[in-house]
CSV table of N, CA and C and ligand atoms in Angstrom, one decimal:
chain,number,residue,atom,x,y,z
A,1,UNK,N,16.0,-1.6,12.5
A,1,UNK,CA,15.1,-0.9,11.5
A,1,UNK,C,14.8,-1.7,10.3
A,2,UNK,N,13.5,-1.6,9.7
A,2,UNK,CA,13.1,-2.5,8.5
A,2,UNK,C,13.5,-1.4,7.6
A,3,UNK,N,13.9,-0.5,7.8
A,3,UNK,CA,13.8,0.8,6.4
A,3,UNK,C,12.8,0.6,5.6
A,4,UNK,N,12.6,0.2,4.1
A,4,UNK,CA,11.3,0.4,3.1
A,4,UNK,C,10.5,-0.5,3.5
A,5,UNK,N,9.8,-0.3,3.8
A,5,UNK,CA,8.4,-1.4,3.2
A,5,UNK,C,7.8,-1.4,2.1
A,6,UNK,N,7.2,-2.5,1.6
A,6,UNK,CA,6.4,-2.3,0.4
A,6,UNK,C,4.8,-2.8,0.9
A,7,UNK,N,3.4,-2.0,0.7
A,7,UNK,CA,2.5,-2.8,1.2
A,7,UNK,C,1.6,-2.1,0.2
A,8,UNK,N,1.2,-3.9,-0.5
A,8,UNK,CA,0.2,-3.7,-1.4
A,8,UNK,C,-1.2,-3.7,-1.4
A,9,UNK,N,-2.2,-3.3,-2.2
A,9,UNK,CA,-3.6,-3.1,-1.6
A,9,UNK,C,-4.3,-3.1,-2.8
A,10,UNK,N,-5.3,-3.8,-2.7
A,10,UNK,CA,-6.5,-3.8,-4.0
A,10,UNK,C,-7.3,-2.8,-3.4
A,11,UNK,N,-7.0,-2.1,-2.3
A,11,UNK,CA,-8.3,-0.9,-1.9
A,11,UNK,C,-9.3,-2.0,-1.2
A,12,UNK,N,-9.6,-3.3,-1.0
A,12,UNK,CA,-10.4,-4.0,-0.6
A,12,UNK,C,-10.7,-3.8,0.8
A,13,UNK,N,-11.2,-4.4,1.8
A,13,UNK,CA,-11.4,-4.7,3.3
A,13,UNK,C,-10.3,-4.9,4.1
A,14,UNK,N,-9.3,-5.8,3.1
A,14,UNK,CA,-8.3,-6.4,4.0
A,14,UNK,C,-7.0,-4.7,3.9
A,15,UNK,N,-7.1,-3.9,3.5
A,15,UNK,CA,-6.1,-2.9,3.5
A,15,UNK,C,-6.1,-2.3,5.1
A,16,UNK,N,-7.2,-2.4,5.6
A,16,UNK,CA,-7.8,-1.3,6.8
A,16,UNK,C,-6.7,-2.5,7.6
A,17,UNK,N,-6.8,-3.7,7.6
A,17,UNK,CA,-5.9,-4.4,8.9
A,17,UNK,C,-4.4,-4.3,8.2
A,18,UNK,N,-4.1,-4.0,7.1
A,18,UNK,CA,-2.6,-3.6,6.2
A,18,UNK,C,-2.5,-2.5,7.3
A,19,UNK,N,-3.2,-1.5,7.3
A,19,UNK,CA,-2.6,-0.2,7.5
A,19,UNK,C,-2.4,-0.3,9.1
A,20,UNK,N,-3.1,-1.1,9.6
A,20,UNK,CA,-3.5,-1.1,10.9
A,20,UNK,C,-1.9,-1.9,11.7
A,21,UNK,N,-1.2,-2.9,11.3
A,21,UNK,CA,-0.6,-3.7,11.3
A,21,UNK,C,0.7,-2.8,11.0
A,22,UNK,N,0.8,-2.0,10.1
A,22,UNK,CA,1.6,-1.0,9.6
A,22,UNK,C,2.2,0.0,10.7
A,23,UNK,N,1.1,0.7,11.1
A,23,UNK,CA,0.8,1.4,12.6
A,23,UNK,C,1.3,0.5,13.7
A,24,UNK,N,1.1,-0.7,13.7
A,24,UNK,CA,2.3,-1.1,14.9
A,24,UNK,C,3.4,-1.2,15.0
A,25,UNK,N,4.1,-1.2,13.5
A,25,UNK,CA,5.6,-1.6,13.6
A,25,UNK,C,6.1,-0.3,13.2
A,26,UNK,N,5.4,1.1,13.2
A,26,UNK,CA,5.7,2.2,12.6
A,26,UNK,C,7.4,2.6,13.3
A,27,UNK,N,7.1,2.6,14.6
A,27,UNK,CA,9.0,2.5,15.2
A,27,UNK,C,9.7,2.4,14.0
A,28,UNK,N,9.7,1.0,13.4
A,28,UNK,CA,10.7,0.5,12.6
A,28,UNK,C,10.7,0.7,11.6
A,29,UNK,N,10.0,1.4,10.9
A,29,UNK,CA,9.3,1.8,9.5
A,29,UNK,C,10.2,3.0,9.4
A,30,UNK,N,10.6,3.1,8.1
A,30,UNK,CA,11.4,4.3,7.6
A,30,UNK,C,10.5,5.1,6.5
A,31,UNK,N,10.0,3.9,5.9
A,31,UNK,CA,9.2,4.6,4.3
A,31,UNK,C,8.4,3.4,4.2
A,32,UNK,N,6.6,3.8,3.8
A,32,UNK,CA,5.7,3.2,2.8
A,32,UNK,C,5.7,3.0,1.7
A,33,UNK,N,6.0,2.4,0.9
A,33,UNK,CA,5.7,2.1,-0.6
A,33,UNK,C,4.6,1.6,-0.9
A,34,UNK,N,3.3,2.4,-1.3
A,34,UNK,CA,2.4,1.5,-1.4
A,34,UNK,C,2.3,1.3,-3.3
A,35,UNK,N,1.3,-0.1,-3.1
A,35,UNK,CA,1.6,-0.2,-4.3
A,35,UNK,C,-0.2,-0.8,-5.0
A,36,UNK,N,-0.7,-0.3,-6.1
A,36,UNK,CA,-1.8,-1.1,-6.4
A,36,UNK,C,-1.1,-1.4,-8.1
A,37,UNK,N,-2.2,-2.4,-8.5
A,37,UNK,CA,-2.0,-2.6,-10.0
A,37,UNK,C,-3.0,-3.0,-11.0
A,38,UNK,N,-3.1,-1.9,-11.9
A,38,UNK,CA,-4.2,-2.5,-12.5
A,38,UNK,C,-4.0,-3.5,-13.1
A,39,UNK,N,-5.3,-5.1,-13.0
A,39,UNK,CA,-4.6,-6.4,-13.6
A,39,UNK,C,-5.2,-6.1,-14.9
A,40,UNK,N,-3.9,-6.4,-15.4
A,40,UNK,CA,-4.3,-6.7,-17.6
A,40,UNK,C,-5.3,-7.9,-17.5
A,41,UNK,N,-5.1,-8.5,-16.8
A,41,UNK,CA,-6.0,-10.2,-16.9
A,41,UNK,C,-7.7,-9.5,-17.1
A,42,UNK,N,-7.9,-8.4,-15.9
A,42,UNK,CA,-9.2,-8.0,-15.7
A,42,UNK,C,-9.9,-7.5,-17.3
A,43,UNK,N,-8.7,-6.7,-17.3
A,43,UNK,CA,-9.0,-5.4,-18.9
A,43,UNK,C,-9.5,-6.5,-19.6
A,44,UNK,N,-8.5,-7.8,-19.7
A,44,UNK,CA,-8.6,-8.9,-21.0
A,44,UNK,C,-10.0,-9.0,-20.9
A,45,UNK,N,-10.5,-9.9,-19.6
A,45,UNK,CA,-11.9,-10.5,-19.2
A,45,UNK,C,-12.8,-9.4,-19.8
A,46,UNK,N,-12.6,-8.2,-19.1
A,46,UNK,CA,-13.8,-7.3,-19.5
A,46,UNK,C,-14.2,-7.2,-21.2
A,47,UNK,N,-12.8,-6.9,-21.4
A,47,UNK,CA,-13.1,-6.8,-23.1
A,47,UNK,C,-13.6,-7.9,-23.9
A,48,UNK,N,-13.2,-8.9,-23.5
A,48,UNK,CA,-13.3,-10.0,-24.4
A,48,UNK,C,-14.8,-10.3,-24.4
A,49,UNK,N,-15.3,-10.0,-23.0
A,49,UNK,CA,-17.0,-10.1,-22.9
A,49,UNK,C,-17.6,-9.5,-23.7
A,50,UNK,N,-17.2,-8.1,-23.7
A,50,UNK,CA,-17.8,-7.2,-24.5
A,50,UNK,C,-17.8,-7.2,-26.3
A,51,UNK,N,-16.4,-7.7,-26.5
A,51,UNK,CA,-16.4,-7.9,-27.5
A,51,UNK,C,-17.6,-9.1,-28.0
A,52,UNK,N,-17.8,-10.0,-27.4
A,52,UNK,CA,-18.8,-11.4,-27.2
A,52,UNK,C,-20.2,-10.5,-27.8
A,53,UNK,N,-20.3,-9.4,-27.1
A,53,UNK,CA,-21.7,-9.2,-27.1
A,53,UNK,C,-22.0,-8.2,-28.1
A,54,UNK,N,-20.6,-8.1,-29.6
A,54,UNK,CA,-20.5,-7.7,-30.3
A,54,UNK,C,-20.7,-6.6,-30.5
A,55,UNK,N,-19.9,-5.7,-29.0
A,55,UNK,CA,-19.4,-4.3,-29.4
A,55,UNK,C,-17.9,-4.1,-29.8
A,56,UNK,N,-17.3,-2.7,-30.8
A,56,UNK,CA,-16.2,-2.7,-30.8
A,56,UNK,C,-15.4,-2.5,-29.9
A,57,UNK,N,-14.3,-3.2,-29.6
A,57,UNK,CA,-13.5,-3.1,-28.1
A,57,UNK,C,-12.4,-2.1,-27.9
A,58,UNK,N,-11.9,-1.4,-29.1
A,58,UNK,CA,-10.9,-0.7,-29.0
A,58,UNK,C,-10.9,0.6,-27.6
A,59,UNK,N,-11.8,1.3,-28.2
A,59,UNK,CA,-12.3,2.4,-27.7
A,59,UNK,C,-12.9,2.2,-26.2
A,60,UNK,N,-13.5,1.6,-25.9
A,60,UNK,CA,-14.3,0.9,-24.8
A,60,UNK,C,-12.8,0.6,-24.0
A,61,UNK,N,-11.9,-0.1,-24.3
A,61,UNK,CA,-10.8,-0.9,-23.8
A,61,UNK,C,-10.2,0.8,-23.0
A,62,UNK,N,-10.0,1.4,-24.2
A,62,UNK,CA,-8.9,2.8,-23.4
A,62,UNK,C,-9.6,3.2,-22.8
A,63,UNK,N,-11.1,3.6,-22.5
A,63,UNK,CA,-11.8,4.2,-21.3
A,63,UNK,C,-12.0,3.6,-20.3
A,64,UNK,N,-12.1,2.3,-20.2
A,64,UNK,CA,-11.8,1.1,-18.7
A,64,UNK,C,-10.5,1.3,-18.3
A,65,UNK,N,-9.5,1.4,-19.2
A,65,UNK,CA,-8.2,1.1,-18.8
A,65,UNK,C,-8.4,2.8,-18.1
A,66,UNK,N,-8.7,3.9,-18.7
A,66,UNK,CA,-8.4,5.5,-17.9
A,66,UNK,C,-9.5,5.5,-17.0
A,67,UNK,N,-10.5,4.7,-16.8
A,67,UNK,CA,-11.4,4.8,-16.0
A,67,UNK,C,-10.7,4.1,-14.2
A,68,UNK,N,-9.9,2.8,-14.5
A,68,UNK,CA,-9.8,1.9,-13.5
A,68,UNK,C,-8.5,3.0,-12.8
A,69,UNK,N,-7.5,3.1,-14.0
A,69,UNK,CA,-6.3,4.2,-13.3
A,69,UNK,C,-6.7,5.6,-12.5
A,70,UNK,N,-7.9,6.0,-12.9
A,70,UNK,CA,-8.2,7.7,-12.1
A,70,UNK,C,-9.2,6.9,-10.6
A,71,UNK,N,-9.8,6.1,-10.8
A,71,UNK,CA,-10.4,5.2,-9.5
A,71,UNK,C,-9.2,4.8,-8.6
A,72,UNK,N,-7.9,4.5,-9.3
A,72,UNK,CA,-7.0,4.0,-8.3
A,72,UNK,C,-6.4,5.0,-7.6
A,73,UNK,N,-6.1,6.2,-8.7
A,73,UNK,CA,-5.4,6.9,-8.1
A,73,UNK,C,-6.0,7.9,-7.1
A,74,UNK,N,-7.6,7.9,-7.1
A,74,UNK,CA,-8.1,8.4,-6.2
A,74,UNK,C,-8.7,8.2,-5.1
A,75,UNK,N,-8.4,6.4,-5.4
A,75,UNK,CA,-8.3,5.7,-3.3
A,75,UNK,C,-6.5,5.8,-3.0
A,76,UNK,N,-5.7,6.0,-3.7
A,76,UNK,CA,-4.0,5.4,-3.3
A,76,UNK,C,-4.1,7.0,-2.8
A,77,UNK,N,-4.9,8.3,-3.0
A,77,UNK,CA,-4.7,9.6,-2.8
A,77,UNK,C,-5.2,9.5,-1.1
A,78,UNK,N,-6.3,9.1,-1.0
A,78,UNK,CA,-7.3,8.6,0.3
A,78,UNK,C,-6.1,8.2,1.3
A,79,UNK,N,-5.9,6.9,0.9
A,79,UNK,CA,-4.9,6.1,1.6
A,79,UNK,C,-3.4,6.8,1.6
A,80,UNK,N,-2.8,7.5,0.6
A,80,UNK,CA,-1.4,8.4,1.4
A,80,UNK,C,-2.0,9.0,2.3
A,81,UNK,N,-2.8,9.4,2.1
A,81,UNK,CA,-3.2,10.6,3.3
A,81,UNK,C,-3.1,10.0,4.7
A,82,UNK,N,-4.1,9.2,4.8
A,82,UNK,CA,-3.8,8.6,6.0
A,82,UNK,C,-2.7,8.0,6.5
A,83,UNK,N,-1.9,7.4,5.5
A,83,UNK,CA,-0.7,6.6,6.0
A,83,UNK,C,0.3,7.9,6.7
A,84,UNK,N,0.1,9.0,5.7
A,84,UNK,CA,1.4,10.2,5.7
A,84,UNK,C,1.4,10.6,7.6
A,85,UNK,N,-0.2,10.4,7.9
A,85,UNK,CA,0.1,10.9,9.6
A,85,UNK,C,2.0,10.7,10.1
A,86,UNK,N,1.8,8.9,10.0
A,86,UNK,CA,2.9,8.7,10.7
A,86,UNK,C,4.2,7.9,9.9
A,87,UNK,N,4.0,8.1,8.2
A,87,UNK,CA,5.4,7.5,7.5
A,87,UNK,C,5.3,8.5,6.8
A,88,UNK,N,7.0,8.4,5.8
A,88,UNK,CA,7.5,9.0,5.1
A,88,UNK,C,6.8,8.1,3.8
A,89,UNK,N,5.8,8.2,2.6
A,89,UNK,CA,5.2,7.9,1.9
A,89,UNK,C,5.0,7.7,0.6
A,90,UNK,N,5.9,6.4,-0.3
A,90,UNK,CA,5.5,6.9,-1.8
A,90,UNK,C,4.5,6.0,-2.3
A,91,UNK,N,4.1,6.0,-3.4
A,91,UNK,CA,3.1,5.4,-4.1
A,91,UNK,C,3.0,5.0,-5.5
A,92,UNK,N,3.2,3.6,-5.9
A,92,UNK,CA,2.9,3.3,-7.1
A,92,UNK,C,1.5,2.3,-7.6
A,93,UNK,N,1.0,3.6,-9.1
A,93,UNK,CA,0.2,3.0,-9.4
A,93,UNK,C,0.5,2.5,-10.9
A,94,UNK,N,0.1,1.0,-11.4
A,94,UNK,CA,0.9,0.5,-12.4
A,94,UNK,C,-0.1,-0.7,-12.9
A,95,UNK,N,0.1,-0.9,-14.3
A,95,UNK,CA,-0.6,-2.1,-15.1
A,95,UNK,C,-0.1,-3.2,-15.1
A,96,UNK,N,-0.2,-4.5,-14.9
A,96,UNK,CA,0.4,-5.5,-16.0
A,96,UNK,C,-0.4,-7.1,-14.2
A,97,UNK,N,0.0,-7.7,-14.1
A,97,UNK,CA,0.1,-8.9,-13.5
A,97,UNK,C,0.1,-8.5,-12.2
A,98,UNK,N,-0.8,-8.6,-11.2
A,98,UNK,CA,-0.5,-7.9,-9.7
A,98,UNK,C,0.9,-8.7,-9.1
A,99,UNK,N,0.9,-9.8,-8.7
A,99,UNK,CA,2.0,-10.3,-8.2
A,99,UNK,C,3.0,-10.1,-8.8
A,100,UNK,N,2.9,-10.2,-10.4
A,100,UNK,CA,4.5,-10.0,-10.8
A,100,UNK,C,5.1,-8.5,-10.6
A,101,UNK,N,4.0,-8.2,-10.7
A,101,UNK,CA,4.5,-5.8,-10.6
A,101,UNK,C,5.2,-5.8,-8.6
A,102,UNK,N,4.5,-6.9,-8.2
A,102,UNK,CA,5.4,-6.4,-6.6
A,102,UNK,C,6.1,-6.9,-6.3
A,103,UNK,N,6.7,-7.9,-7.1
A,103,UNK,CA,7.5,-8.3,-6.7
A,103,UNK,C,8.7,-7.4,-7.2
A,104,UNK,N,8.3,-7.2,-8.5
A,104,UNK,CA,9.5,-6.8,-9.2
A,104,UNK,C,9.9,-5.1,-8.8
A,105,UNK,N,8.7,-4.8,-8.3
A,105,UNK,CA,8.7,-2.8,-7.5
A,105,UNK,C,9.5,-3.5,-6.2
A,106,UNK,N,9.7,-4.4,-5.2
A,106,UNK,CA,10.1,-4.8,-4.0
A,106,UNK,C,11.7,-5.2,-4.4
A,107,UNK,N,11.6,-5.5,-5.6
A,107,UNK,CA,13.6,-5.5,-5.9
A,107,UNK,C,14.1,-4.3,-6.3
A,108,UNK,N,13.2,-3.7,-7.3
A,108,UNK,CA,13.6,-2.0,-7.7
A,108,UNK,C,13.8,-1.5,-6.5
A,109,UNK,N,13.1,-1.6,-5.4
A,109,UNK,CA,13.0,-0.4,-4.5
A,109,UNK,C,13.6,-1.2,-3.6
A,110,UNK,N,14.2,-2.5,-3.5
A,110,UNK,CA,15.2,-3.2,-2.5
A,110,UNK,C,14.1,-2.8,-0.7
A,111,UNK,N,13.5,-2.9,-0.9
A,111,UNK,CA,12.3,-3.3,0.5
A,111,UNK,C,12.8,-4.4,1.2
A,112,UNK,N,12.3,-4.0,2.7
A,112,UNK,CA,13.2,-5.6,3.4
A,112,UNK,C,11.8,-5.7,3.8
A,113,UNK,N,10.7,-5.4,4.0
A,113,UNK,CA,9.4,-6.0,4.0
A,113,UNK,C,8.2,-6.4,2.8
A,114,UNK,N,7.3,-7.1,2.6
A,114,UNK,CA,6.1,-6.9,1.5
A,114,UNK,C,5.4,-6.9,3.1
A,115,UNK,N,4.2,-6.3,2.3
A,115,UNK,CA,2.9,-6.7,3.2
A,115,UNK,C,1.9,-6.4,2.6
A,116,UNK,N,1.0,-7.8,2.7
A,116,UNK,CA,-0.3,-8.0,1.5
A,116,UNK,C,-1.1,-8.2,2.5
A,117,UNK,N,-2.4,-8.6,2.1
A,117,UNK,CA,-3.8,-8.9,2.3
A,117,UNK,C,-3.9,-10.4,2.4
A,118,UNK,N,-4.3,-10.9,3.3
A,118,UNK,CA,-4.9,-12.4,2.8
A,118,UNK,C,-5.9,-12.7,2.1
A,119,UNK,N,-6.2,-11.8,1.8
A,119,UNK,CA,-7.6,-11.9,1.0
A,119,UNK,C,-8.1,-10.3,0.1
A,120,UNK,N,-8.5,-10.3,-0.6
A,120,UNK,CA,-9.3,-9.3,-1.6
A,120,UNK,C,-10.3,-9.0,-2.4
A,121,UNK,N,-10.6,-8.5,-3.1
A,121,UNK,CA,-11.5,-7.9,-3.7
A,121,UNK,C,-13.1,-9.5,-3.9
A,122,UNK,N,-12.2,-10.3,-4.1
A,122,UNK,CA,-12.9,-12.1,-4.2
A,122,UNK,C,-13.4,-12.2,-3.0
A,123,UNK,N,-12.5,-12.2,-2.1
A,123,UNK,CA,-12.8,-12.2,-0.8
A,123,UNK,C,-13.7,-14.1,-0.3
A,124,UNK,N,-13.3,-14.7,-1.3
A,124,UNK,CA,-13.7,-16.1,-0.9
A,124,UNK,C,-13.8,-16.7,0.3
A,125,UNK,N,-15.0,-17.2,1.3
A,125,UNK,CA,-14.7,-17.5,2.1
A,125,UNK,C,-13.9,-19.1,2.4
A,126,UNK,N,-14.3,-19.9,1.5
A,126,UNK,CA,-12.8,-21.0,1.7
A,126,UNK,C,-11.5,-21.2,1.1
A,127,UNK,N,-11.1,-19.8,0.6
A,127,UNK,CA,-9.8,-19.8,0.5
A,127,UNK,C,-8.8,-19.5,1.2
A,128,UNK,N,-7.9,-20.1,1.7
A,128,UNK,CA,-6.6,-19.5,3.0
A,128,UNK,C,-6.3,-17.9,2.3
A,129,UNK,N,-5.9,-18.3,1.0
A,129,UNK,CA,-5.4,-16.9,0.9
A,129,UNK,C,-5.6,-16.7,-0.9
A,130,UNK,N,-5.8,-15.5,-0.7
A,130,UNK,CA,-6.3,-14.9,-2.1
A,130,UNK,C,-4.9,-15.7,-3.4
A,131,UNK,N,-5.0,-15.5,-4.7
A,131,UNK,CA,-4.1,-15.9,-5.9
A,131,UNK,C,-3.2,-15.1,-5.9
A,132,UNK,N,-3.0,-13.5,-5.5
A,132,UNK,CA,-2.4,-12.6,-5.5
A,132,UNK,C,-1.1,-12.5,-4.5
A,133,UNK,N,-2.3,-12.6,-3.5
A,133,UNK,CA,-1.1,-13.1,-1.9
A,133,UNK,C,0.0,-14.5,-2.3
A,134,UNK,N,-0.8,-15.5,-2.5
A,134,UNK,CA,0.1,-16.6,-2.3
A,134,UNK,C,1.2,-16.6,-3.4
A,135,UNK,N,0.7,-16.0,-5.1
A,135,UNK,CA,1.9,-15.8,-5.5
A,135,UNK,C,2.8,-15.0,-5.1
A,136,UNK,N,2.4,-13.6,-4.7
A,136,UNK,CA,3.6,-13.1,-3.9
A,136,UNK,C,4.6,-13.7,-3.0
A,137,UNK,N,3.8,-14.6,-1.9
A,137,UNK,CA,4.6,-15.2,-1.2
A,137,UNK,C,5.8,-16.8,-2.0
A,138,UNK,N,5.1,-17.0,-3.3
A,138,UNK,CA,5.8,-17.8,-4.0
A,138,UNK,C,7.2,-17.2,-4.8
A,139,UNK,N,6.6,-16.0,-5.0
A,139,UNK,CA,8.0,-15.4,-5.5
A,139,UNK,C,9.0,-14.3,-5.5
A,140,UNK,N,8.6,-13.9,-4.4
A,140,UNK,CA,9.4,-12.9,-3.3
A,140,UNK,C,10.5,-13.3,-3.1
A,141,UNK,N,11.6,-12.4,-3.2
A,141,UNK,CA,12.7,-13.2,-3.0
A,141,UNK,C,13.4,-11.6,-1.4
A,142,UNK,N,11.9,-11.3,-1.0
A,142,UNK,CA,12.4,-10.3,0.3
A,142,UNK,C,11.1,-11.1,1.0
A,143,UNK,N,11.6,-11.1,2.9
A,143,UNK,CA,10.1,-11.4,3.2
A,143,UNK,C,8.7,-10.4,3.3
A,144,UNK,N,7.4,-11.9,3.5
A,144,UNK,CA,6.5,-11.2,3.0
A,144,UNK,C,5.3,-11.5,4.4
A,145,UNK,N,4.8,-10.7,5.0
A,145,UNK,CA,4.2,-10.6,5.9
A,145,UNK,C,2.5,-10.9,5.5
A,146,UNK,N,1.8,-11.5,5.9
A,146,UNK,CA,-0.1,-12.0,5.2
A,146,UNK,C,-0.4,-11.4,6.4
A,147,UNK,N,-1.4,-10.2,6.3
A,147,UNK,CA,-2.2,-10.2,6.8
A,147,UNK,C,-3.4,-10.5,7.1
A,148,UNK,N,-3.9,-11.1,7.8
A,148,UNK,CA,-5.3,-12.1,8.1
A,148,UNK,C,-6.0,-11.0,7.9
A,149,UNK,N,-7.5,-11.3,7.7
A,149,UNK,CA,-8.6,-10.4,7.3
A,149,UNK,C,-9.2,-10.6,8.7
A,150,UNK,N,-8.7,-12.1,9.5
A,150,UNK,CA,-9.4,-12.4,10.3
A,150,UNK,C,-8.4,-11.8,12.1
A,151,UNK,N,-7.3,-11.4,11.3
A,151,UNK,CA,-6.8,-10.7,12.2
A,151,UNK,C,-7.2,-9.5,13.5
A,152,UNK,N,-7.0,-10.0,14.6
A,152,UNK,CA,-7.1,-8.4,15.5
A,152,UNK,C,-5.6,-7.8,15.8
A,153,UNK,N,-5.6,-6.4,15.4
A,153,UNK,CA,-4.4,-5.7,15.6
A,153,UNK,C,-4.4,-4.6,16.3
B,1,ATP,N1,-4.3,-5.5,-8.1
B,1,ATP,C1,-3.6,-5.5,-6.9
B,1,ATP,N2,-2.6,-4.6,-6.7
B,1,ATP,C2,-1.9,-4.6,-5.5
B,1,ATP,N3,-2.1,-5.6,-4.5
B,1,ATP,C3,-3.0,-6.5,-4.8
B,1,ATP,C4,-3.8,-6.5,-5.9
B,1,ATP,N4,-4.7,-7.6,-5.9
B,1,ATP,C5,-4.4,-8.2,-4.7
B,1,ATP,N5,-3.4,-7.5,-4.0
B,1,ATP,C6,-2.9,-7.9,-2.7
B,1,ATP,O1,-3.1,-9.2,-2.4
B,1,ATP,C7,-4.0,-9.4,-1.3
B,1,ATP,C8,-4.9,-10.6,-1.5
B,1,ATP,O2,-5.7,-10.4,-2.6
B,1,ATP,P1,-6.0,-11.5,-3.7
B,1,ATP,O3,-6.4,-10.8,-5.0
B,1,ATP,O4,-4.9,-12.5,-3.7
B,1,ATP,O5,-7.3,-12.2,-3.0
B,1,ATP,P2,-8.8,-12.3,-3.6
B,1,ATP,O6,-9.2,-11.1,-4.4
B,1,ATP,O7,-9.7,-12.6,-2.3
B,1,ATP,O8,-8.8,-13.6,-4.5
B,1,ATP,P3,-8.5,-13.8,-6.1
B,1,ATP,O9,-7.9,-12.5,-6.6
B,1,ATP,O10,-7.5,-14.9,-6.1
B,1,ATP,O11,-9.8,-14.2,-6.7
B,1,ATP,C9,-4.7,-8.0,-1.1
B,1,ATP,O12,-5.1,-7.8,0.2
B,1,ATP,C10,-3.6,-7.1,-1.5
B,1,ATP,O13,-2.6,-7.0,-0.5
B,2,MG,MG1,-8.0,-10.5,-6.1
């Protein structure tokens, strides 16, 4: 038995082959933890632009920041749903560094799986693997499973 998993998702393309991938090893699966994160890096970039184009950022800043959290939380609502068919199901939505937030929810929650995306939201086509994935895989200290975008499952 793998008991927890932890499988993260930008909501992108590459989640449908997460979930799909997930669904095969369900036997072994005790519990989903899924996890998204809103990146502070994003909020930064956005604001800082805006601020450039010399509007005030304060105000602007808390409505992106409640705007990006009620968007997440109403694909991670989409996506329990479907996962709940066939796992026991929890869900964290959270701010700060995507890779550093999973790694550090995959020690809190002591997970003996991650499972990411090879790719997301960027979706570059000559990158092996997205900045998000490969740091995860750089600093996981549980293993961490890539799933290909270009995968059949
Ligand atoms: N904000 C996030 N929250 C949770 N998981 C994420 C987040 N961003 C990426 N991931 C995970 O990492 C995988 C790869 O995404 P990543 O962001 O690394 O690639 P990319 O968007 O194509 O490239 P980059 O972000 O480096 O421009 C995703 O499929 C997902 O599993
Ligand atoms: Mg990305």
């Amino acid at each position: 038995m793998l008991g927890k998993v932890l499988f993260a998702t930008d909501f992108s393309e590459c989640t449908e082959n997460g979930v799909a991938f997930l669904k095969r090893i369900k036997e072994v699966v005790e519990e989903v933890i899924v996890v998204y994160v809103v990146d502070e890096k994003e909020i930064t970039r956005i604001a800082t632009n805006i601020a450039w184009l010399g509007e005030t950022t304060k105000e602007y800043e808390e409505e992106l920041r409640k705007k990006l959290r009620e968007r997440a939380e109403d694909e991670m609502k989409k996506l329990k749903e479907d996962l709940e068919k066939d796992f026991k199901v929890g869900t964290v939505v959270t701010e700060g560094h995507p890779a550093e937030e999973i790694v550090r929810i995959a020690e809190s929650e002591d997970v003996s799986l991650i499972v990411v995306g090879s790719h997301g939201k960027s979706n570059l086509k000559s990158a092996l693997i997205g900045s998000v994935s490969e740091d995860v895989v750089r600093k996981a200290t549980k293993p961490v499973t890539v799933v290909r975008r270009e995968a059949s499952i």
